[in-house]
Amino acid sequence: MALSVILLFVLAKAGRGSPGAENESYDLVIANGRVMDPESGLDGVRSVGIRGGKVVAVSQEPLAGKATIDAKGLVVAPGFIDLHEHGQEPRNYQFQAHDGVTTSLELEVGTHDVDRWYAAREGKALINFGVSIGHIPVRIKVLHDPGPWLPTGDAAHRPATPEELAEMIAMMERGFRRGALAEGMGVNYTAAATHAEIVEMFRVAAKYHASVHVHLRYAGIKEPTTGLAALEEVVAAAATTGAPLHVVHITSMGLKYTPDLIAMVEGAQRHGLDVTTECYPYTAGSTALQSAIFDPGWQEAQGITYKDLQWAETGERLTAETFEKYRKQGGIVVIHSIPEEAARTAVANPIVMIASDGLMITGAKVHPRGQGTFSRVLGHYVREEKALDLMTALRKMTLMPAQRLEKRAPAFQNKGRIRVGADADITVFDADRVIDKATYDDPLQYSEGIQFVLVNGVPVVKDGQLVEGLFPGRAARAPISQ
Ligand SMILES: [Zn+2]
C-alpha cells in the first residue's frame, strides 16, 4: 500500500499537471471563503480551484488562477438544486440565479415530450435545467384535454379506457428512454385517475429507477379527503412497486396536519422505504383557478374561502362573483391556506428538502416563491428565526436533492457537493445579509446577499449583479437508452 502511494506520488511529480496546489494555474479561484460542504461536513476557510467547469482543488494554501474571486467573509456552498420549478423560461432563470439556484428542475408537472423540452433550452440557458416525464401532460395528450398546462377537461374528470392507459404507459416509457430525470404526478389535478392507474404509473417508474414526484390526490383537513389519506395511497404504491416516492410541497398538502404527514414520511424511511419530501418557506400556495383543485367542495376541504384567494394578475382578493368570472377566464391564484407553524415546522425539519414550486411569470402579483425561496430560508428562517442551522439548511437545498436523483441520473453524484471532481456549480453568499426581497405585493424582486453564482465554472452573478449574455447552463438528464 505504502509503496504504491509513493510510486503514484513520484509519477505525478514527474508528469505534467502536478496535483500539488502551489504552482497550479486554474481558470478561476474562489479565495479565502468559508467553504461549507454538507457531504463531508467541511466548514472552514479554503480556496477552491476550478478548471474546465470542475472543482479540481480545495486547499488550505493559496491558489493561483487566471481569475480570482475574493470570498473573504462569505460562505462558499454548492449551488442550490431546485427540484420543483415550473417557470423554465429565461426570466425565471435570472430570478433563480439571484436566489443561488444553479440547477432548476420541473419534476412535478414535467412534460410529455422529453426531447423537445430539452432541445428548447440547450445552449440558451443561464443555469442547468431538467425535466420529468409527467403523468399530467401525458394524460392531457392521450385524453385530448384542452389543458394547456393543467387539465380542465377529460384529463381531470374522466377515467381512462384500457387502450388509453396502455397509450399512457407507452408514452411514459418513451420519456424514460429519452432521459427523463423522474416521473411527475399530480393526482389532485387528474382526480378521475383511478387508484389502479396510479399504481400502474408507479410500476413504470420502478422499472426505470425513477422517483415519482407527487402532488397528492387530496390537500386538506376534511375526512376522508385529507392530505394524510392521500399520502397513504402513494406510500402504498411505492411500497408495493418499489418505486421511490417524493411528496411535493408537503405544507400545502397537509396544512395544519403537516407535522403528521412529515411523521409518516419519517416512519416510512425508518422502515426502509425510499420516501422523501420537500417544502417552500411560505404560508400560501398557488395554482390555476380553472383546475380541478377548485371543483365544488374546495372551501370545506382546505378550510378557506373566497377572500383567501388572490388573483395573480392584479393582487385583488376574490369574492363569489369574481371567483366565477376568473375561473371561466382562467389564470393563476395565490392561496393563503398554510399556517405559519406548518411552514416553519417543515422548513426546520432536517429530512424535508427545500424546493420553490416557482411559476411562470404570468402577472404582476405572482407568488414570490419562485424568486425568493432559497434566500428566505437562509435569511429569515436560519439567521433571523434560528429555526435551523446553516449547514442543515444547505444540505436540504444541495446534497439531498442531488441524492434524490443520482440513482437514476448518476451525473448528480457530482452536484450538490464541493469536493475535487464535483461540477463547479457554486453559490457564494453573505450569511449576514442574504434575504428574499420578493413579497406578495411586490414579487418580482431579486434576492439580496447572493454575491457570486457559478454554473459549470462560469460566473453568472458577480458582486451581486447578473452577468448578461451568458448561457453556461447544461441539460441535467438521465442516460438515454434509445
Ligand atoms: Zn403542486
Short mmCIF file of C-alpha atoms and ligand atoms in Angstrom, two decimals:
data_model
loop_
_atom_site.label_atom_id
_atom_site.label_comp_id
_atom_site.label_asym_id
_atom_site.label_seq_id
_atom_site.Cartn_x
_atom_site.Cartn_y
_atom_site.Cartn_z
CA MET A 1 0.00 0.00 0.00
CA ALA A 2 2.67 2.49 1.11
CA LEU A 3 4.86 1.65 -1.86
CA SER A 4 2.09 2.25 -4.37
CA VAL A 5 1.29 5.59 -2.76
CA ILE A 6 4.94 6.67 -3.09
CA LEU A 7 5.02 5.43 -6.67
CA LEU A 8 1.90 7.42 -7.54
CA PHE A 9 3.43 10.49 -5.95
CA VAL A 10 6.64 10.11 -7.96
CA LEU A 11 4.70 9.55 -11.19
CA ALA A 12 2.54 12.56 -10.52
CA LYS A 13 5.55 14.77 -9.79
CA ALA A 14 7.26 13.59 -12.95
CA GLY A 15 4.25 14.15 -15.20
CA ARG A 16 2.63 17.38 -16.26
CA GLY A 17 -0.01 18.88 -14.03
CA SER A 18 1.25 18.12 -10.54
CA PRO A 19 -1.56 17.68 -8.01
CA GLY A 20 0.34 20.00 -5.63
CA ALA A 21 -1.68 23.13 -5.09
CA GLU A 22 1.03 25.81 -5.08
CA ASN A 23 2.06 26.13 -8.71
CA GLU A 24 -1.12 25.09 -10.39
CA SER A 25 -2.91 27.50 -12.66
CA TYR A 26 -6.68 27.45 -12.51
CA ASP A 27 -9.30 29.03 -14.71
CA LEU A 28 -10.77 30.55 -11.60
CA VAL A 29 -10.02 30.54 -7.89
CA ILE A 30 -12.53 31.33 -5.14
CA ALA A 31 -10.14 32.52 -2.46
CA ASN A 32 -10.47 32.51 1.33
CA GLY A 33 -14.18 31.81 1.62
CA ARG A 34 -15.88 29.76 4.32
CA VAL A 35 -16.39 26.54 2.37
CA MET A 36 -19.38 24.55 3.58
CA ASP A 37 -19.87 21.06 2.15
CA PRO A 38 -22.79 19.10 3.60
CA GLU A 39 -21.45 15.75 2.36
CA SER A 40 -18.06 15.83 4.11
CA GLY A 41 -19.10 18.23 6.87
CA LEU A 42 -16.24 20.58 5.87
CA ASP A 43 -16.83 24.04 7.35
CA GLY A 44 -13.59 26.02 7.14
CA VAL A 45 -11.68 28.68 5.25
CA ARG A 46 -10.40 27.23 1.98
CA SER A 47 -9.54 28.25 -1.55
CA VAL A 48 -11.35 26.46 -4.35
CA GLY A 49 -9.58 25.90 -7.68
CA ILE A 50 -11.73 25.45 -10.79
CA ARG A 51 -10.71 24.20 -14.20
CA GLY A 52 -12.81 23.02 -17.15
CA GLY A 53 -16.05 23.58 -15.26
CA LYS A 54 -14.99 21.28 -12.40
CA VAL A 55 -13.69 21.74 -8.87
CA VAL A 56 -10.09 20.48 -9.06
CA ALA A 57 -8.69 21.71 -5.72
CA VAL A 58 -9.99 22.57 -2.27
CA SER A 59 -6.96 23.89 -0.43
CA GLN A 60 -5.85 25.48 2.83
CA GLU A 61 -2.94 27.01 0.86
CA PRO A 62 -3.38 29.99 -1.50
CA LEU A 63 -4.07 29.04 -5.13
CA ALA A 64 -3.12 30.99 -8.26
CA GLY A 65 -5.70 31.30 -11.03
CA LYS A 66 -6.26 33.25 -14.23
CA ALA A 67 -9.09 34.96 -12.33
CA THR A 68 -9.82 35.18 -8.62
CA ILE A 69 -12.97 35.82 -6.62
CA ASP A 70 -12.23 37.20 -3.16
CA ALA A 71 -14.68 35.36 -0.93
CA LYS A 72 -13.32 36.57 2.42
CA GLY A 73 -16.18 36.71 4.89
CA LEU A 74 -18.55 34.89 2.51
CA VAL A 75 -19.95 31.35 2.55
CA VAL A 76 -18.95 29.16 -0.41
CA ALA A 77 -21.63 26.48 -0.85
CA PRO A 78 -22.65 24.02 -3.54
CA GLY A 79 -25.11 25.66 -5.96
CA PHE A 80 -28.72 25.15 -4.94
CA ILE A 81 -30.72 22.46 -6.74
CA ASP A 82 -34.42 23.25 -7.11
CA LEU A 83 -36.41 20.03 -7.66
CA HIS A 84 -39.62 21.92 -8.35
CA GLU A 85 -39.73 24.95 -10.64
CA HIS A 86 -42.44 25.27 -13.27
CA GLY A 87 -41.07 28.50 -14.69
CA GLN A 88 -38.39 27.30 -17.08
CA GLU A 89 -38.02 30.49 -19.09
CA PRO A 90 -35.03 32.88 -19.30
CA ARG A 91 -36.66 35.37 -16.89
CA ASN A 92 -37.21 32.64 -14.28
CA TYR A 93 -33.58 31.56 -14.57
CA GLN A 94 -32.45 35.14 -13.84
CA PHE A 95 -34.53 35.28 -10.67
CA GLN A 96 -33.32 31.85 -9.66
CA ALA A 97 -29.64 32.68 -10.24
CA HIS A 98 -30.06 35.70 -7.94
CA ASP A 99 -31.54 33.28 -5.38
CA GLY A 100 -28.47 30.99 -5.60
CA VAL A 101 -30.02 28.27 -7.78
CA THR A 102 -27.67 26.63 -10.30
CA THR A 103 -29.92 23.71 -11.35
CA SER A 104 -33.64 24.24 -11.94
CA LEU A 105 -35.85 21.19 -12.43
CA GLU A 106 -39.50 20.84 -13.45
CA LEU A 107 -40.29 17.47 -11.87
CA GLU A 108 -43.88 17.76 -10.59
CA VAL A 109 -45.78 18.52 -13.80
CA GLY A 110 -42.97 17.72 -16.25
CA THR A 111 -43.56 17.23 -19.97
CA HIS A 112 -44.93 14.64 -22.39
CA ASP A 113 -42.07 15.21 -24.87
CA VAL A 114 -38.66 14.99 -23.21
CA ASP A 115 -36.59 15.54 -26.38
CA ARG A 116 -38.46 18.68 -27.36
CA TRP A 117 -38.29 20.07 -23.84
CA TYR A 118 -34.51 19.76 -23.62
CA ALA A 119 -33.94 20.92 -27.22
CA ALA A 120 -35.82 24.16 -26.48
CA ARG A 121 -33.28 25.10 -23.78
CA GLU A 122 -30.00 23.60 -25.00
CA GLY A 123 -27.33 26.31 -25.40
CA LYS A 124 -29.74 29.05 -24.30
CA ALA A 125 -29.92 28.59 -20.53
CA LEU A 126 -28.35 30.68 -17.79
CA ILE A 127 -28.48 27.77 -15.31
CA ASN A 128 -28.76 23.97 -15.56
CA PHE A 129 -32.19 22.58 -16.38
CA GLY A 130 -34.04 19.26 -16.31
CA VAL A 131 -37.48 17.68 -16.53
CA SER A 132 -39.57 14.65 -15.67
CA ILE A 133 -41.90 12.65 -17.86
CA GLY A 134 -45.21 13.79 -16.44
CA HIS A 135 -48.40 11.84 -15.87
CA ILE A 136 -50.39 15.11 -16.07
CA PRO A 137 -49.20 16.21 -19.55
CA VAL A 138 -49.29 12.61 -20.82
CA ARG A 139 -52.90 12.28 -19.63
CA ILE A 140 -53.76 15.66 -21.23
CA LYS A 141 -52.30 14.42 -24.52
CA VAL A 142 -53.86 10.95 -24.53
CA LEU A 143 -57.33 12.07 -23.32
CA HIS A 144 -57.30 15.15 -25.63
CA ASP A 145 -57.80 17.62 -22.78
CA PRO A 146 -57.64 21.33 -23.79
CA GLY A 147 -55.12 21.92 -20.95
CA PRO A 148 -52.80 23.51 -21.77
CA TRP A 149 -50.78 23.32 -18.55
CA LEU A 150 -53.13 21.68 -16.06
CA PRO A 151 -56.20 19.67 -17.09
CA THR A 152 -59.60 21.36 -17.37
CA GLY A 153 -61.49 18.67 -19.32
CA ASP A 154 -61.35 14.90 -19.64
CA ALA A 155 -57.85 14.51 -18.19
CA ALA A 156 -59.23 15.82 -14.90
CA HIS A 157 -62.71 14.37 -14.95
CA ARG A 158 -62.84 11.05 -16.83
CA PRO A 159 -61.30 7.63 -16.07
CA ALA A 160 -59.04 6.30 -18.84
CA THR A 161 -60.10 3.37 -21.04
CA PRO A 162 -57.79 0.32 -21.10
CA GLU A 163 -56.50 1.47 -24.52
CA GLU A 164 -55.77 4.98 -23.20
CA LEU A 165 -53.99 3.53 -20.18
CA ALA A 166 -51.79 1.43 -22.46
CA GLU A 167 -51.02 4.51 -24.55
CA MET A 168 -50.09 6.49 -21.43
CA ILE A 169 -47.75 3.74 -20.23
CA ALA A 170 -46.05 3.67 -23.63
CA MET A 171 -45.54 7.46 -23.54
CA MET A 172 -44.13 7.30 -20.02
CA GLU A 173 -41.70 4.55 -21.07
CA ARG A 174 -40.57 6.57 -24.07
CA GLY A 175 -39.94 9.56 -21.79
CA PHE A 176 -37.72 7.46 -19.57
CA ARG A 177 -35.79 6.04 -22.50
CA ARG A 178 -35.19 9.65 -23.63
CA GLY A 179 -33.59 10.58 -20.31
CA ALA A 180 -36.40 12.00 -18.16
CA LEU A 181 -34.98 12.63 -14.69
CA ALA A 182 -38.02 11.42 -12.77
CA GLU A 183 -41.77 10.83 -13.03
CA GLY A 184 -44.16 13.68 -12.33
CA MET A 185 -47.65 13.20 -10.95
CA GLY A 186 -50.45 15.45 -9.67
CA VAL A 187 -53.37 13.28 -8.68
CA ASN A 188 -55.34 16.26 -7.35
CA TYR A 189 -55.35 17.68 -10.90
CA THR A 190 -56.24 14.34 -12.55
CA ALA A 191 -58.85 13.47 -9.95
CA ALA A 192 -60.61 10.87 -12.14
CA ALA A 193 -57.45 8.75 -12.45
CA THR A 194 -58.27 5.51 -10.65
CA HIS A 195 -56.16 4.04 -7.88
CA ALA A 196 -55.25 1.27 -10.33
CA GLU A 197 -53.95 3.83 -12.84
CA ILE A 198 -51.78 5.45 -10.16
CA VAL A 199 -50.29 2.07 -9.23
CA GLU A 200 -49.56 1.38 -12.93
CA MET A 201 -47.67 4.67 -13.13
CA PHE A 202 -45.58 3.73 -10.10
CA ARG A 203 -44.84 0.37 -11.75
CA VAL A 204 -43.41 2.14 -14.81
CA ALA A 205 -41.27 4.43 -12.64
CA ALA A 206 -39.92 1.46 -10.67
CA LYS A 207 -38.76 -0.18 -13.90
CA TYR A 208 -36.60 2.89 -14.64
CA HIS A 209 -35.42 3.54 -11.05
CA ALA A 210 -37.18 6.89 -11.20
CA SER A 211 -38.53 8.76 -8.21
CA VAL A 212 -42.21 9.73 -8.51
CA HIS A 213 -42.73 13.41 -7.59
CA VAL A 214 -46.34 13.56 -6.46
CA HIS A 215 -48.79 16.32 -5.74
CA LEU A 216 -51.17 14.19 -3.65
CA ARG A 217 -54.78 13.30 -4.52
CA TYR A 218 -56.13 15.48 -1.70
CA ALA A 219 -54.90 18.59 0.03
CA GLY A 220 -56.65 19.40 3.21
CA ILE A 221 -58.14 18.80 6.54
CA LYS A 222 -61.56 17.25 5.94
CA GLU A 223 -62.03 13.48 6.38
CA PRO A 224 -61.98 11.31 4.41
CA THR A 225 -60.16 13.51 1.87
CA THR A 226 -57.23 14.66 3.99
CA GLY A 227 -53.63 15.03 2.91
CA LEU A 228 -52.82 12.11 5.17
CA ALA A 229 -55.32 9.83 3.40
CA ALA A 230 -53.78 10.86 0.07
CA LEU A 231 -50.29 10.13 1.39
CA GLU A 232 -51.46 6.60 2.31
CA GLU A 233 -52.30 5.95 -1.35
CA VAL A 234 -48.85 6.78 -2.70
CA VAL A 235 -46.85 5.27 0.17
CA ALA A 236 -48.69 2.01 -0.54
CA ALA A 237 -47.98 2.38 -4.26
CA ALA A 238 -44.29 2.97 -3.54
CA ALA A 239 -44.07 0.09 -1.07
CA THR A 240 -45.71 -2.42 -3.39
CA THR A 241 -43.99 -1.41 -6.66
CA GLY A 242 -40.54 -0.46 -5.35
CA ALA A 243 -40.64 3.00 -6.96
CA PRO A 244 -39.07 5.79 -4.88
CA LEU A 245 -41.63 8.40 -3.77
CA HIS A 246 -41.09 12.15 -3.38
CA VAL A 247 -44.02 14.13 -1.98
CA VAL A 248 -44.00 17.72 -3.28
CA HIS A 249 -44.85 20.83 -1.20
CA ILE A 250 -45.88 18.88 1.90
CA THR A 251 -47.16 22.03 3.66
CA SER A 252 -49.85 22.85 1.10
CA MET A 253 -50.94 19.19 1.18
CA GLY A 254 -51.03 18.81 4.96
CA LEU A 255 -52.00 22.35 6.04
CA LYS A 256 -52.39 22.22 9.84
CA TYR A 257 -51.70 18.46 9.78
CA THR A 258 -48.30 18.95 8.10
CA PRO A 259 -46.44 17.53 11.15
CA ASP A 260 -48.48 14.31 10.82
CA LEU A 261 -47.54 13.98 7.15
CA ILE A 262 -43.86 14.57 7.91
CA ALA A 263 -44.05 11.97 10.69
CA MET A 264 -45.44 9.49 8.17
CA VAL A 265 -42.55 10.18 5.77
CA GLU A 266 -40.07 9.75 8.64
CA GLY A 267 -41.75 6.49 9.62
CA ALA A 268 -41.60 5.19 6.05
CA GLN A 269 -37.87 5.99 5.95
CA ARG A 270 -37.27 4.28 9.30
CA HIS A 271 -38.93 1.17 7.95
CA GLY A 272 -36.76 1.07 4.86
CA LEU A 273 -38.90 2.78 2.23
CA ASP A 274 -37.38 5.31 -0.18
CA VAL A 275 -39.78 8.17 0.58
CA THR A 276 -38.76 11.85 0.68
CA THR A 277 -40.45 15.24 0.67
CA GLU A 278 -39.95 18.98 0.12
CA CYS A 279 -41.45 22.34 1.06
CA TYR A 280 -41.30 26.03 0.21
CA PRO A 281 -40.97 28.63 3.02
CA TYR A 282 -44.30 30.44 2.59
CA THR A 283 -47.81 30.45 4.04
CA ALA A 284 -49.56 30.48 0.66
CA GLY A 285 -49.80 28.06 -2.23
CA SER A 286 -50.57 28.93 -5.85
CA THR A 287 -52.11 27.25 -8.85
CA ALA A 288 -54.53 27.64 -11.76
CA LEU A 289 -58.04 28.71 -10.71
CA GLN A 290 -59.65 26.70 -13.54
CA SER A 291 -58.02 23.44 -12.36
CA ALA A 292 -59.79 20.59 -10.55
CA ILE A 293 -58.38 21.89 -7.24
CA PHE A 294 -61.30 24.36 -7.27
CA ASP A 295 -64.05 21.91 -8.20
CA PRO A 296 -67.03 22.14 -5.77
CA GLY A 297 -66.08 21.33 -2.18
CA TRP A 298 -62.73 23.19 -2.20
CA GLN A 299 -63.69 25.51 0.68
CA GLU A 300 -64.52 22.75 3.16
CA ALA A 301 -61.60 20.59 2.02
CA GLN A 302 -59.00 23.31 2.51
CA GLY A 303 -60.68 25.27 5.30
CA ILE A 304 -60.57 28.52 3.28
CA THR A 305 -62.95 30.76 1.37
CA TYR A 306 -63.00 33.32 -1.48
CA LYS A 307 -61.13 36.05 0.38
CA ASP A 308 -58.17 33.70 0.90
CA LEU A 309 -57.63 33.62 -2.86
CA GLN A 310 -55.63 36.36 -4.56
CA TRP A 311 -55.77 36.90 -8.33
CA ALA A 312 -52.16 36.92 -9.58
CA GLU A 313 -52.75 39.45 -12.36
CA THR A 314 -53.94 42.23 -10.05
CA GLY A 315 -53.44 41.08 -6.46
CA GLU A 316 -57.15 41.52 -5.65
CA ARG A 317 -58.81 39.16 -3.14
CA LEU A 318 -61.68 37.19 -4.67
CA THR A 319 -65.43 37.19 -3.96
CA ALA A 320 -68.06 34.62 -5.01
CA GLU A 321 -68.65 36.72 -8.13
CA THR A 322 -65.05 37.28 -9.20
CA PHE A 323 -64.29 33.61 -8.43
CA GLU A 324 -66.83 32.53 -11.07
CA LYS A 325 -65.69 35.16 -13.56
CA TYR A 326 -61.96 34.39 -13.29
CA ARG A 327 -62.46 30.63 -13.16
CA LYS A 328 -64.14 30.87 -16.58
CA GLN A 329 -61.39 33.15 -17.83
CA GLY A 330 -58.57 31.02 -16.40
CA GLY A 331 -55.42 32.18 -14.60
CA ILE A 332 -53.25 31.85 -11.51
CA VAL A 333 -54.33 32.47 -7.91
CA VAL A 334 -52.27 32.71 -4.75
CA ILE A 335 -53.95 30.63 -2.00
CA HIS A 336 -53.46 31.84 1.57
CA SER A 337 -54.03 28.49 3.28
CA ILE A 338 -50.89 27.30 5.09
CA PRO A 339 -50.49 28.02 8.83
CA GLU A 340 -47.16 29.70 9.70
CA GLU A 341 -46.50 26.89 12.18
CA ALA A 342 -46.77 24.31 9.37
CA ALA A 343 -44.36 26.25 7.14
CA ARG A 344 -41.88 26.70 9.96
CA THR A 345 -42.05 23.03 11.06
CA ALA A 346 -41.34 21.81 7.53
CA VAL A 347 -38.53 24.30 6.85
CA ALA A 348 -36.83 23.40 10.13
CA ASN A 349 -37.12 19.61 9.73
CA PRO A 350 -33.81 18.09 8.54
CA ILE A 351 -35.49 15.49 6.28
CA VAL A 352 -37.63 17.99 4.34
CA MET A 353 -35.86 19.35 1.27
CA ILE A 354 -36.29 22.94 0.05
CA ALA A 355 -37.89 23.42 -3.39
CA SER A 356 -39.55 26.57 -4.72
CA ASP A 357 -42.54 25.43 -6.82
CA GLY A 358 -41.94 28.67 -8.74
CA LEU A 359 -44.30 29.55 -11.57
CA MET A 360 -44.12 31.13 -14.98
CA ILE A 361 -44.39 34.89 -14.53
CA THR A 362 -47.96 35.46 -15.67
CA GLY A 363 -48.91 38.55 -13.71
CA ALA A 364 -47.65 41.38 -11.57
CA LYS A 365 -48.67 39.58 -8.36
CA VAL A 366 -47.41 36.02 -8.92
CA HIS A 367 -46.36 34.05 -5.87
CA PRO A 368 -42.94 35.22 -4.60
CA ARG A 369 -41.66 31.66 -4.04
CA GLY A 370 -40.01 31.30 -7.46
CA GLN A 371 -37.94 34.40 -6.79
CA GLY A 372 -37.12 34.15 -3.09
CA THR A 373 -37.39 30.63 -1.67
CA PHE A 374 -33.73 29.86 -1.01
CA SER A 375 -32.72 33.28 0.34
CA ARG A 376 -35.82 33.28 2.53
CA VAL A 377 -34.75 30.01 4.17
CA LEU A 378 -31.18 31.28 4.69
CA GLY A 379 -32.06 34.83 5.75
CA HIS A 380 -35.39 34.56 7.51
CA TYR A 381 -35.50 31.02 8.93
CA VAL A 382 -31.76 30.42 9.60
CA ARG A 383 -30.47 33.88 10.56
CA GLU A 384 -33.50 35.74 11.91
CA GLU A 385 -35.65 32.95 13.35
CA LYS A 386 -32.86 30.47 14.16
CA ALA A 387 -35.29 27.70 13.19
CA LEU A 388 -32.40 25.59 11.85
CA ASP A 389 -28.62 25.80 11.48
CA LEU A 390 -26.88 26.89 8.28
CA MET A 391 -25.29 23.54 7.38
CA THR A 392 -28.63 21.72 7.76
CA ALA A 393 -30.31 24.32 5.55
CA LEU A 394 -27.60 23.96 2.87
CA ARG A 395 -27.89 20.16 2.98
CA LYS A 396 -31.65 20.47 2.33
CA MET A 397 -31.03 22.58 -0.82
CA THR A 398 -27.91 20.90 -2.26
CA LEU A 399 -26.86 17.39 -1.22
CA MET A 400 -30.32 15.96 -0.53
CA PRO A 401 -31.88 16.91 -3.88
CA ALA A 402 -28.76 15.60 -5.67
CA GLN A 403 -29.03 12.31 -3.79
CA ARG A 404 -32.74 12.09 -4.63
CA LEU A 405 -31.88 11.89 -8.35
CA GLU A 406 -28.50 10.15 -8.51
CA LYS A 407 -29.80 6.58 -8.67
CA ARG A 408 -31.49 7.39 -11.97
CA ALA A 409 -29.10 10.11 -13.15
CA PRO A 410 -25.54 9.35 -11.92
CA ALA A 411 -24.38 12.83 -13.07
CA PHE A 412 -25.97 14.13 -9.85
CA GLN A 413 -23.19 12.39 -7.88
CA ASN A 414 -21.09 15.41 -8.89
CA LYS A 415 -23.66 18.03 -7.93
CA GLY A 416 -24.67 19.32 -4.51
CA ARG A 417 -21.10 18.96 -3.19
CA ILE A 418 -17.89 20.96 -3.02
CA ARG A 419 -15.07 18.49 -3.46
CA VAL A 420 -12.48 17.59 -6.08
CA GLY A 421 -14.32 16.21 -9.12
CA ALA A 422 -17.61 18.00 -8.42
CA ASP A 423 -19.21 20.22 -11.07
CA ALA A 424 -18.29 23.85 -10.39
CA ASP A 425 -21.89 24.88 -9.64
CA ILE A 426 -21.19 27.13 -6.66
CA THR A 427 -23.11 29.77 -4.72
CA VAL A 428 -21.18 32.36 -2.71
CA PHE A 429 -23.28 34.41 -0.29
CA ASP A 430 -23.09 36.74 2.67
CA ALA A 431 -24.71 34.86 5.56
CA ASP A 432 -25.20 38.13 7.46
CA ARG A 433 -27.07 39.79 4.61
CA VAL A 434 -28.78 37.15 2.47
CA ILE A 435 -32.54 37.74 2.30
CA ASP A 436 -35.52 37.40 -0.04
CA LYS A 437 -36.99 40.67 -1.31
CA ALA A 438 -39.92 39.22 -3.27
CA THR A 439 -43.24 39.66 -1.44
CA TYR A 440 -46.90 39.01 -2.30
CA ASP A 441 -47.33 42.72 -3.06
CA ASP A 442 -44.05 43.14 -4.89
CA PRO A 443 -42.96 39.67 -6.05
CA LEU A 444 -40.64 40.45 -8.97
CA GLN A 445 -37.64 41.39 -6.82
CA TYR A 446 -34.21 39.77 -6.82
CA SER A 447 -32.98 38.29 -3.57
CA GLU A 448 -30.06 40.08 -1.89
CA GLY A 449 -26.77 38.85 -0.47
CA ILE A 450 -26.12 36.16 -3.09
CA GLN A 451 -22.80 37.62 -4.28
CA PHE A 452 -21.39 35.12 -6.81
CA VAL A 453 -23.03 32.24 -8.63
CA LEU A 454 -21.02 29.86 -10.82
CA VAL A 455 -22.67 27.50 -13.30
CA ASN A 456 -20.23 24.91 -14.66
CA GLY A 457 -17.40 27.20 -13.61
CA VAL A 458 -18.81 30.32 -15.30
CA PRO A 459 -19.83 33.25 -13.06
CA VAL A 460 -23.42 34.27 -13.90
CA VAL A 461 -23.75 36.51 -10.84
CA LYS A 462 -20.76 38.72 -9.92
CA ASP A 463 -20.72 41.05 -6.90
CA GLY A 464 -24.48 40.54 -6.59
CA GLN A 465 -25.14 41.54 -10.23
CA LEU A 466 -26.36 39.36 -13.06
CA VAL A 467 -23.87 38.92 -15.92
CA GLU A 468 -25.75 39.35 -19.22
CA GLY A 469 -25.42 37.22 -22.34
CA LEU A 470 -24.01 34.01 -20.87
CA PHE A 471 -25.58 30.59 -21.29
CA PRO A 472 -23.44 28.07 -19.38
CA GLY A 473 -26.45 26.01 -18.21
CA ARG A 474 -26.47 22.38 -19.33
CA ALA A 475 -29.10 19.69 -19.56
CA ALA A 476 -29.43 17.67 -16.35
CA ARG A 477 -30.66 14.45 -17.87
CA ALA A 478 -30.70 10.73 -17.17
CA PRO A 479 -28.79 8.44 -19.56
CA ILE A 480 -30.61 7.95 -22.89
CA SER A 481 -31.20 4.29 -23.63
CA GLN A 482 -32.71 4.61 -27.09
ZN ZN B 1 -48.24 21.04 -6.91
#
